[in-house]
Each structure stands twice: as C-alpha cells, then as structure tokens.
C-alpha cells in the first residue's frame, strides 16, 4: 500500500514520544502514513522549518503557534494547534554552586523557593530556558512576578546543552523539559527544586502543530495524522506500556540516551539530587489522560495574555486551537469530548468530573501556585 509521507519535526525530549510511538508501533502506518521524523537542533530551527514550509507538521512548544500567529518573534505565520502532545513534564532546578548557598530546599514549594532566591541578594538570577516563547519561560515569568525584588535574566539554551550551560556557570538555574533535568542531576552539576506542575497544575507543554494553509488544504491527511497521534498518546499513558516506551525512546535514532535518564519522566519518579532516592511526582507528564490532548482554547488565551496581547490578540490566539477538527476527526474513533472548548484555568484543586460526550471525562487538578484563576471571557469581552 502506498503511504503518504509526512515530514514531521521534533526536538529530542521525552514529550516527543507520541510522534515516535506513532511511527515505531505502526499507528501511523495503520492510517496510511509514513512519518519522516526530522530531528531539529533547537526550537528556533524547528519554528523556521515549519513556518517556511519545509515541515508538514511538528512537535511544538505550546506558546509557539500563538506567538507566530500574533507575529511575535520574527517569523510570522498562521499556525494551527491540532491537538496537545503533552501536559506538564518540566522541572526547575539550580546549579550545585547556587544550591550550596541556599538553605535546604523543600521540593515543590514555589513560594518558599522564591523567598530563598530573593534572599540571596540583588544579583540577577540567570535562568536557562529552551526558548523565549515556551511554557518554561511563561511559567518562570508568572512565578517570579510575585517577587518584585528578584531580578531574573532568562538565557536561551537548547535543551540538550542545558547541562553544559549549568556546569560551565553560564546559568545559575534552569527550567527545562525531561530528560534534560535528570541529565543535569545525573552529571552532578545541579539539583531539581520543583516541577513545572507546582506552578501550574496542568499546563499545556507540547502540541502537534501545522501551518493553517496545510491543514485546510490537506484535511484527510490531517485527520489521519491526528488519529495516529491520538492512538499513540493513549498507548503511552497505559502503565503496562511504559517500559517499552522508555526502550523505544532511548534508541540511537531518537533520544540516544540511557534508559535511567529517560525513565524518570515516564514514571514520574524523579531523582532530585545525585545519589538521592527518587521522589514520586503525581501526574508529572501526561500524554492522553485527563484530556491532555485536547487543545483548550482557554489555554491559548492564557498564553496570549502572558505574551502581552490585547483583547483582539487573545481572541485571535484562541482560533489557533482547532477544537473543531479534534471533535470532527477524533470523536468518531472514541475520543471523549468536553462539552465546552474553554474553561476557567486554575479552578480545579482536585479531580473533577465535567460534562462530556461519553460522560467519562475527569479533569486533573490545574491550580496555579498563587491560588488565582484565569477566565478567558474577562479578557476577550468588549
């Protein structure tokens, strides 16, 4: 059978797993697709490759489609978020040099950690982040905004080079996706202080993105791609599949890393400091469960708000999330669909059942660390 070849870009992180699994386990082949997975050295390279039409689709940082559609960051293009690839999965940590100057850090306590970082004096805190238009950087800004006396300088560092930047003293701290936080710990050059989920309980991290014109001109192919990735995401969140997922991701043609560096993200068992016993982080990284793959328009609104967009910009950002295609293409294969495409972000402190097509949707806690909520309607009202 002839298959449609799709050029799909990715950056080597654990949360590129839905694309790799869709390819390796035949979910794409079952849809008549051949995924040509093209590894990119940085997020800027991936952005440009997709924006200029050299890629058909890509794993993307969740703020990137919004930023590109709003014309931010140099390359303007109308980009669709077809679905989520992952929620959460990032860590914030500090270099060993900085850690030695702080009191013992209580893992997962953003407010206490802020106070300690502020108490170190007026020196700017240099934090490595993968890209300016990343959830890492937005969460960093949101978190540190409550500590006005702390001066933060974000430094863009490609994820695979984060450990080197920490070891050489180019940054004091890091906010990065796995497995690169665990890589820093395994090298003994830094410690993990909290997960990204400690700042926002269920943040969209990576998305499946495509140019809007490609989506509109290739509806059948877009449908097949979304179906394949959906099936791969569902497979990934089944407990019995995690060992095989780690083995596949570690192969030389994918992440090319030891299993013990990849495993923490997949299992949620993080080693916070070299030699320490692993610590379990609930729902550290989600691919499918709790509607992790649904492209919530309210999350795009929050992203646009953090990027400084006005009401018109926020409304435009929400159009990036193709909830219409998600419902049309994935509903028929069994995806449970929420009754609405927007929600008040940060409002859930516990598992919450919500209205859905099949009546089986339970959303996970998504609280912000400061107790605030975000209602998209207040920022899009005339």
Tab-separated table of C-alpha atoms in Angstrom:
chain	number	residue	atom	x	y	z
A	1	UNK	CA	0.000	0.000	0.000
A	2	UNK	CA	1.289	3.418	-0.916
A	3	UNK	CA	1.631	5.673	2.101
A	4	UNK	CA	1.566	9.446	2.319
A	5	UNK	CA	4.959	10.650	3.551
A	6	UNK	CA	4.813	13.441	6.135
A	7	UNK	CA	7.864	15.413	7.233
A	8	UNK	CA	7.434	15.892	10.994
A	9	UNK	CA	9.888	17.907	13.051
A	10	UNK	CA	10.761	17.284	16.671
A	11	UNK	CA	13.261	18.260	19.357
A	12	UNK	CA	14.731	15.356	21.390
A	13	UNK	CA	12.680	15.415	24.579
A	14	UNK	CA	10.583	12.736	26.248
A	15	UNK	CA	7.418	14.553	25.210
A	16	UNK	CA	8.109	13.958	21.515
A	17	UNK	CA	7.027	10.400	22.362
A	18	UNK	CA	3.592	10.476	20.647
A	19	UNK	CA	5.250	11.094	17.277
A	20	UNK	CA	7.911	8.438	17.828
A	21	UNK	CA	5.427	5.858	19.089
A	22	UNK	CA	3.001	6.615	16.238
A	23	UNK	CA	5.851	5.823	13.849
A	24	UNK	CA	7.515	2.894	15.636
A	25	UNK	CA	4.403	0.960	16.662
A	26	UNK	CA	2.519	1.348	13.413
A	27	UNK	CA	-0.269	3.720	14.411
A	28	UNK	CA	0.721	5.999	11.520
A	29	UNK	CA	1.063	3.084	9.098
A	30	UNK	CA	-2.442	1.917	10.006
A	31	UNK	CA	-3.667	5.310	8.797
A	32	UNK	CA	-1.699	5.062	5.556
A	33	UNK	CA	1.012	7.478	6.675
A	34	UNK	CA	4.797	7.308	6.724
A	35	UNK	CA	6.166	9.714	9.330
A	36	UNK	CA	9.561	11.039	8.327
A	37	UNK	CA	10.739	12.230	11.747
A	38	UNK	CA	13.265	15.033	11.335
A	39	UNK	CA	15.244	15.900	14.449
A	40	UNK	CA	15.870	19.608	14.992
A	41	UNK	CA	18.775	21.115	16.976
A	42	UNK	CA	16.726	23.918	18.548
A	43	UNK	CA	13.239	25.369	18.796
A	44	UNK	CA	14.163	28.296	16.575
A	45	UNK	CA	15.270	25.891	13.841
A	46	UNK	CA	12.063	23.898	14.159
A	47	UNK	CA	9.930	27.055	14.099
A	48	UNK	CA	11.591	28.275	10.926
A	49	UNK	CA	11.379	24.902	9.201
A	50	UNK	CA	7.638	24.674	9.844
A	51	UNK	CA	6.911	28.317	9.119
A	52	UNK	CA	8.768	28.222	5.805
A	53	UNK	CA	7.036	25.035	4.689
A	54	UNK	CA	9.940	22.599	4.987
A	55	UNK	CA	7.964	20.554	7.503
A	56	UNK	CA	4.359	19.410	7.216
A	57	UNK	CA	3.782	19.183	10.954
A	58	UNK	CA	5.821	19.381	14.147
A	59	UNK	CA	6.034	18.915	17.871
A	60	UNK	CA	5.942	22.494	19.180
A	61	UNK	CA	6.171	24.404	22.414
A	62	UNK	CA	2.561	25.291	23.260
A	63	UNK	CA	3.115	29.091	23.076
A	64	UNK	CA	4.783	28.963	19.643
A	65	UNK	CA	1.646	28.690	17.446
A	66	UNK	CA	0.174	31.623	19.368
A	67	UNK	CA	3.354	33.693	19.075
A	68	UNK	CA	3.757	33.006	15.358
A	69	UNK	CA	0.099	33.739	14.627
A	70	UNK	CA	0.375	37.020	16.557
A	71	UNK	CA	3.518	37.938	14.619
A	72	UNK	CA	5.869	37.760	17.588
A	73	UNK	CA	9.485	36.635	17.468
A	74	UNK	CA	10.472	37.453	13.920
A	75	UNK	CA	8.729	34.780	11.859
A	76	UNK	CA	5.030	35.405	11.330
A	77	UNK	CA	2.780	32.580	10.125
A	78	UNK	CA	-0.710	31.354	10.853
A	79	UNK	CA	-0.172	28.134	12.790
A	80	UNK	CA	-2.794	25.647	13.962
A	81	UNK	CA	-2.593	23.697	17.202
A	82	UNK	CA	-4.199	20.447	16.085
A	83	UNK	CA	-4.017	18.760	19.490
A	84	UNK	CA	-1.940	18.558	22.627
A	85	UNK	CA	1.062	16.238	22.708
A	86	UNK	CA	1.769	16.555	26.439
A	87	UNK	CA	0.906	18.337	29.654
A	88	UNK	CA	3.497	19.154	32.318
A	89	UNK	CA	6.857	17.343	32.183
A	90	UNK	CA	9.234	20.207	33.011
A	91	UNK	CA	11.470	20.887	36.004
A	92	UNK	CA	13.064	23.917	37.621
A	93	UNK	CA	16.369	23.488	39.365
A	94	UNK	CA	19.518	25.247	40.497
A	95	UNK	CA	23.216	24.706	39.926
A	96	UNK	CA	25.249	22.980	42.612
A	97	UNK	CA	27.105	26.225	43.128
A	98	UNK	CA	23.879	28.093	43.882
A	99	UNK	CA	22.392	25.221	45.869
A	100	UNK	CA	25.307	25.333	48.324
A	101	UNK	CA	24.461	28.965	49.175
A	102	UNK	CA	20.778	28.271	49.914
A	103	UNK	CA	19.061	26.704	52.895
A	104	UNK	CA	17.824	23.140	52.304
A	105	UNK	CA	15.233	23.381	49.553
A	106	UNK	CA	11.771	21.945	50.174
A	107	UNK	CA	10.860	20.240	46.931
A	108	UNK	CA	7.718	21.518	45.258
A	109	UNK	CA	7.229	24.664	47.363
A	110	UNK	CA	7.306	27.583	44.870
A	111	UNK	CA	6.703	30.298	47.473
A	112	UNK	CA	9.452	29.140	49.823
A	113	UNK	CA	11.863	28.729	46.925
A	114	UNK	CA	11.140	32.263	45.721
A	115	UNK	CA	11.871	33.644	49.159
A	116	UNK	CA	15.208	31.840	49.249
A	117	UNK	CA	16.204	33.049	45.806
A	118	UNK	CA	15.244	36.616	46.684
A	119	UNK	CA	17.237	36.472	49.926
A	120	UNK	CA	20.449	35.752	48.043
A	121	UNK	CA	20.746	39.477	47.318
A	122	UNK	CA	20.364	41.852	44.374
A	123	UNK	CA	22.409	39.830	41.909
A	124	UNK	CA	20.341	38.816	38.850
A	125	UNK	CA	19.334	35.171	38.711
A	126	UNK	CA	20.321	33.761	35.332
A	127	UNK	CA	17.858	31.041	34.356
A	128	UNK	CA	18.327	28.812	31.330
A	129	UNK	CA	15.146	28.257	29.321
A	130	UNK	CA	14.771	26.472	25.980
A	131	UNK	CA	13.137	29.347	24.089
A	132	UNK	CA	11.572	32.768	24.741
A	133	UNK	CA	8.151	31.562	23.530
A	134	UNK	CA	7.984	28.473	25.726
A	135	UNK	CA	5.798	27.425	28.628
A	136	UNK	CA	9.021	27.258	30.662
A	137	UNK	CA	9.622	30.976	30.186
A	138	UNK	CA	5.970	31.927	30.724
A	139	UNK	CA	5.775	29.934	33.952
A	140	UNK	CA	9.079	31.439	35.084
A	141	UNK	CA	7.756	34.958	34.497
A	142	UNK	CA	4.402	34.194	36.113
A	143	UNK	CA	6.049	32.621	39.156
A	144	UNK	CA	8.696	35.279	39.762
A	145	UNK	CA	6.280	38.203	39.166
A	146	UNK	CA	5.123	37.723	42.767
A	147	UNK	CA	8.657	38.514	43.955
A	148	UNK	CA	9.388	42.004	42.565
A	149	UNK	CA	12.787	42.260	44.262
A	150	UNK	CA	14.111	39.215	42.418
A	151	UNK	CA	15.797	40.183	39.147
A	152	UNK	CA	15.632	37.352	36.616
A	153	UNK	CA	17.591	37.103	33.385
A	154	UNK	CA	16.366	34.332	31.088
A	155	UNK	CA	19.052	32.795	28.884
A	156	UNK	CA	18.046	30.733	25.849
A	157	UNK	CA	19.756	27.321	25.887
A	158	UNK	CA	18.794	24.365	23.640
A	159	UNK	CA	17.634	21.521	25.919
A	160	UNK	CA	20.459	19.068	25.058
A	161	UNK	CA	23.021	21.730	26.035
A	162	UNK	CA	21.428	22.748	29.336
A	163	UNK	CA	23.703	20.569	31.486
A	164	UNK	CA	26.751	22.086	29.834
A	165	UNK	CA	25.437	25.609	30.483
A	166	UNK	CA	24.875	24.768	34.152
A	167	UNK	CA	28.251	23.059	34.561
A	168	UNK	CA	30.151	25.956	32.999
A	169	UNK	CA	28.365	28.590	35.082
A	170	UNK	CA	26.591	30.293	32.206
A	171	UNK	CA	23.324	29.981	34.150
A	172	UNK	CA	22.509	29.787	37.858
A	173	UNK	CA	19.297	27.850	37.407
A	174	UNK	CA	17.365	26.022	34.711
A	175	UNK	CA	13.808	25.357	33.580
A	176	UNK	CA	13.805	22.506	31.098
A	177	UNK	CA	11.803	19.551	29.871
A	178	UNK	CA	12.796	15.991	30.636
A	179	UNK	CA	15.059	14.149	30.212
A	180	UNK	CA	17.405	17.104	30.383
A	181	UNK	CA	16.701	17.958	34.029
A	182	UNK	CA	17.531	14.379	35.002
A	183	UNK	CA	20.615	14.624	32.778
A	184	UNK	CA	21.789	17.622	34.841
A	185	UNK	CA	21.258	15.687	38.078
A	186	UNK	CA	22.988	12.563	36.768
A	187	UNK	CA	26.045	14.641	35.892
A	188	UNK	CA	26.114	16.036	39.426
A	189	UNK	CA	26.038	19.689	38.325
A	190	UNK	CA	22.573	20.691	39.558
A	191	UNK	CA	19.550	19.808	41.682
A	192	UNK	CA	15.837	19.769	40.835
A	193	UNK	CA	13.805	22.055	43.110
A	194	UNK	CA	10.288	21.723	41.701
A	195	UNK	CA	8.271	20.547	38.737
A	196	UNK	CA	6.506	22.926	36.397
A	197	UNK	CA	3.238	21.490	37.692
A	198	UNK	CA	3.948	23.076	41.065
A	199	UNK	CA	3.406	26.482	39.416
A	200	UNK	CA	0.503	25.462	37.141
A	201	UNK	CA	-1.003	22.094	37.914
A	202	UNK	CA	-1.841	21.008	34.361
A	203	UNK	CA	-0.082	23.252	31.865
A	204	UNK	CA	-0.061	22.525	28.117
A	205	UNK	CA	3.548	21.762	27.261
A	206	UNK	CA	3.938	20.474	23.696
A	207	UNK	CA	1.410	20.489	20.861
A	208	UNK	CA	1.031	18.990	17.411
A	209	UNK	CA	1.206	21.973	15.076
A	210	UNK	CA	0.848	22.632	11.355
A	211	UNK	CA	0.538	25.671	9.137
A	212	UNK	CA	-3.076	26.754	8.749
A	213	UNK	CA	-2.903	26.562	4.961
A	214	UNK	CA	-1.578	22.990	5.143
A	215	UNK	CA	-4.383	21.978	7.497
A	216	UNK	CA	-7.016	23.472	5.219
A	217	UNK	CA	-5.537	22.043	2.007
A	218	UNK	CA	-4.941	18.524	3.379
A	219	UNK	CA	-7.972	17.644	5.505
A	220	UNK	CA	-7.746	13.866	5.010
A	221	UNK	CA	-4.041	13.786	5.818
A	222	UNK	CA	-4.549	15.998	8.867
A	223	UNK	CA	-7.261	13.632	10.045
A	224	UNK	CA	-5.020	10.589	9.631
A	225	UNK	CA	-2.139	12.288	11.440
A	226	UNK	CA	-4.327	13.318	14.363
A	227	UNK	CA	-5.833	9.834	14.638
A	228	UNK	CA	-2.395	8.194	14.662
A	229	UNK	CA	-1.026	10.575	17.296
A	230	UNK	CA	-4.163	10.200	19.420
A	231	UNK	CA	-3.786	6.419	19.458
A	232	UNK	CA	-0.091	6.727	20.325
A	233	UNK	CA	-0.841	9.154	23.168
A	234	UNK	CA	-3.443	6.821	24.611
A	235	UNK	CA	-0.982	3.914	24.401
A	236	UNK	CA	1.692	5.929	26.219
A	237	UNK	CA	-0.427	6.585	29.300
A	238	UNK	CA	-1.135	2.895	29.907
A	239	UNK	CA	1.046	1.762	32.787
A	240	UNK	CA	1.976	-1.579	31.217
A	241	UNK	CA	3.434	0.180	28.169
A	242	UNK	CA	5.890	2.445	29.968
A	243	UNK	CA	8.912	0.081	29.947
A	244	UNK	CA	8.639	-0.384	26.186
A	245	UNK	CA	8.179	3.372	25.710
A	246	UNK	CA	11.440	4.014	27.584
A	247	UNK	CA	13.256	1.426	25.463
A	248	UNK	CA	11.984	2.891	22.177
A	249	UNK	CA	12.715	6.498	23.143
A	250	UNK	CA	16.263	5.644	24.188
A	251	UNK	CA	17.261	4.240	20.797
A	252	UNK	CA	20.104	5.938	18.975
A	253	UNK	CA	17.856	7.255	16.210
A	254	UNK	CA	15.624	9.038	18.751
A	255	UNK	CA	16.873	10.451	22.091
A	256	UNK	CA	20.032	8.293	22.184
A	257	UNK	CA	20.130	8.325	25.981
A	258	UNK	CA	20.400	5.715	28.726
A	259	UNK	CA	17.115	4.306	29.993
A	260	UNK	CA	17.751	5.559	33.532
A	261	UNK	CA	17.780	9.156	32.248
A	262	UNK	CA	14.523	8.780	30.306
A	263	UNK	CA	12.632	6.679	32.836
A	264	UNK	CA	12.001	9.413	35.463
A	265	UNK	CA	9.757	11.431	33.153
A	266	UNK	CA	7.787	8.392	32.025
A	267	UNK	CA	7.291	7.028	35.553
A	268	UNK	CA	7.160	10.308	37.485
A	269	UNK	CA	9.955	9.097	39.788
A	270	UNK	CA	12.425	11.993	39.815
A	271	UNK	CA	15.874	11.945	41.377
A	272	UNK	CA	16.235	15.469	42.717
A	273	UNK	CA	19.941	15.359	43.569
A	274	UNK	CA	22.733	12.981	42.676
A	275	UNK	CA	22.662	9.969	44.988
A	276	UNK	CA	19.248	10.745	46.468
A	277	UNK	CA	16.331	8.320	46.473
A	278	UNK	CA	13.735	9.016	43.754
A	279	UNK	CA	10.715	11.175	44.616
A	280	UNK	CA	7.316	10.486	43.066
A	281	UNK	CA	5.639	13.443	41.353
A	282	UNK	CA	1.965	12.826	40.688
A	283	UNK	CA	0.940	13.329	37.054
A	284	UNK	CA	4.393	14.576	36.190
A	285	UNK	CA	3.909	14.069	32.451
A	286	UNK	CA	0.624	13.265	30.723
A	287	UNK	CA	0.041	12.459	27.066
A	288	UNK	CA	-3.632	11.439	26.953
A	289	UNK	CA	-5.307	11.085	30.333
A	290	UNK	CA	-7.482	13.879	31.749
A	291	UNK	CA	-7.936	15.446	28.300
A	292	UNK	CA	-4.219	16.182	27.968
A	293	UNK	CA	-4.515	16.007	24.177
A	294	UNK	CA	-7.498	18.365	23.881
A	295	UNK	CA	-6.451	21.820	22.545
A	296	UNK	CA	-8.246	24.030	25.084
A	297	UNK	CA	-8.892	27.494	23.653
A	298	UNK	CA	-8.747	28.996	27.143
A	299	UNK	CA	-5.140	27.834	27.479
A	300	UNK	CA	-4.257	29.675	24.275
A	301	UNK	CA	-5.944	32.743	25.782
A	302	UNK	CA	-3.780	32.460	28.918
A	303	UNK	CA	-0.662	32.162	26.777
A	304	UNK	CA	-1.610	35.242	24.738
A	305	UNK	CA	-2.304	37.168	27.934
A	306	UNK	CA	1.162	36.325	29.254
A	307	UNK	CA	2.642	37.468	25.951
A	308	UNK	CA	1.001	40.875	26.392
A	309	UNK	CA	-1.789	40.545	23.821
A	310	UNK	CA	-4.854	42.764	23.961
A	311	UNK	CA	-8.448	41.512	23.693
A	312	UNK	CA	-8.236	41.220	19.899
A	313	UNK	CA	-4.944	39.345	20.117
A	314	UNK	CA	-6.319	36.961	22.720
A	315	UNK	CA	-9.353	36.252	20.536
A	316	UNK	CA	-7.047	35.595	17.564
A	317	UNK	CA	-4.862	33.296	19.656
A	318	UNK	CA	-7.869	31.193	20.589
A	319	UNK	CA	-8.521	30.468	16.900
A	320	UNK	CA	-5.165	28.628	16.754
A	321	UNK	CA	-6.674	25.758	18.757
A	322	UNK	CA	-8.508	23.570	16.254
A	323	UNK	CA	-11.065	22.133	18.619
A	324	UNK	CA	-13.370	21.834	15.595
A	325	UNK	CA	-11.002	19.368	13.915
A	326	UNK	CA	-10.349	17.497	17.150
A	327	UNK	CA	-14.083	16.959	17.602
A	328	UNK	CA	-14.693	16.100	13.942
A	329	UNK	CA	-11.773	13.736	13.459
A	330	UNK	CA	-11.345	12.074	16.858
A	331	UNK	CA	-14.884	11.831	18.167
A	332	UNK	CA	-15.732	9.011	15.726
A	333	UNK	CA	-12.816	6.864	16.970
A	334	UNK	CA	-13.854	7.074	20.608
A	335	UNK	CA	-12.312	10.259	21.984
A	336	UNK	CA	-14.371	11.651	24.853
A	337	UNK	CA	-15.079	15.295	24.057
A	338	UNK	CA	-15.676	18.006	26.654
A	339	UNK	CA	-18.961	19.869	26.496
A	340	UNK	CA	-17.109	23.175	26.025
A	341	UNK	CA	-13.833	24.122	24.357
A	342	UNK	CA	-12.896	26.614	27.068
A	343	UNK	CA	-12.761	26.520	30.848
A	344	UNK	CA	-11.683	28.686	33.738
A	345	UNK	CA	-7.999	27.847	34.082
A	346	UNK	CA	-6.668	27.117	37.556
A	347	UNK	CA	-10.084	26.485	39.099
A	348	UNK	CA	-9.674	22.796	39.975
A	349	UNK	CA	-7.911	21.678	43.144
A	350	UNK	CA	-8.946	18.027	42.861
A	351	UNK	CA	-10.061	15.500	40.275
A	352	UNK	CA	-13.239	16.901	38.703
A	353	UNK	CA	-15.845	15.233	36.502
A	354	UNK	CA	-17.054	17.506	33.706
A	355	UNK	CA	-19.745	17.285	31.065
A	356	UNK	CA	-18.533	15.316	28.059
A	357	UNK	CA	-19.778	13.375	25.052
A	358	UNK	CA	-19.356	9.968	26.711
A	359	UNK	CA	-19.779	11.143	30.283
A	360	UNK	CA	-16.400	9.751	31.313
A	361	UNK	CA	-14.168	12.834	31.411
A	362	UNK	CA	-12.355	13.607	34.654
A	363	UNK	CA	-10.007	16.574	34.619
A	364	UNK	CA	-6.951	16.682	36.856
A	365	UNK	CA	-6.132	19.488	39.311
A	366	UNK	CA	-4.907	22.535	37.402
A	367	UNK	CA	-4.429	25.113	40.166
A	368	UNK	CA	-1.908	27.939	39.925
A	369	UNK	CA	0.548	28.160	42.816
A	370	UNK	CA	-0.813	31.551	43.904
A	371	UNK	CA	-4.447	30.458	44.022
A	372	UNK	CA	-5.510	32.744	41.179
A	373	UNK	CA	-7.696	31.685	38.270
A	374	UNK	CA	-7.895	32.817	34.667
A	375	UNK	CA	-11.279	33.369	32.995
A	376	UNK	CA	-10.688	33.884	29.271
A	377	UNK	CA	-14.035	35.659	28.855
A	378	UNK	CA	-12.910	38.581	31.016
A	379	UNK	CA	-10.047	39.300	28.599
A	380	UNK	CA	-11.995	38.892	25.365
A	381	UNK	CA	-15.027	40.943	26.376
A	382	UNK	CA	-15.549	44.185	24.516
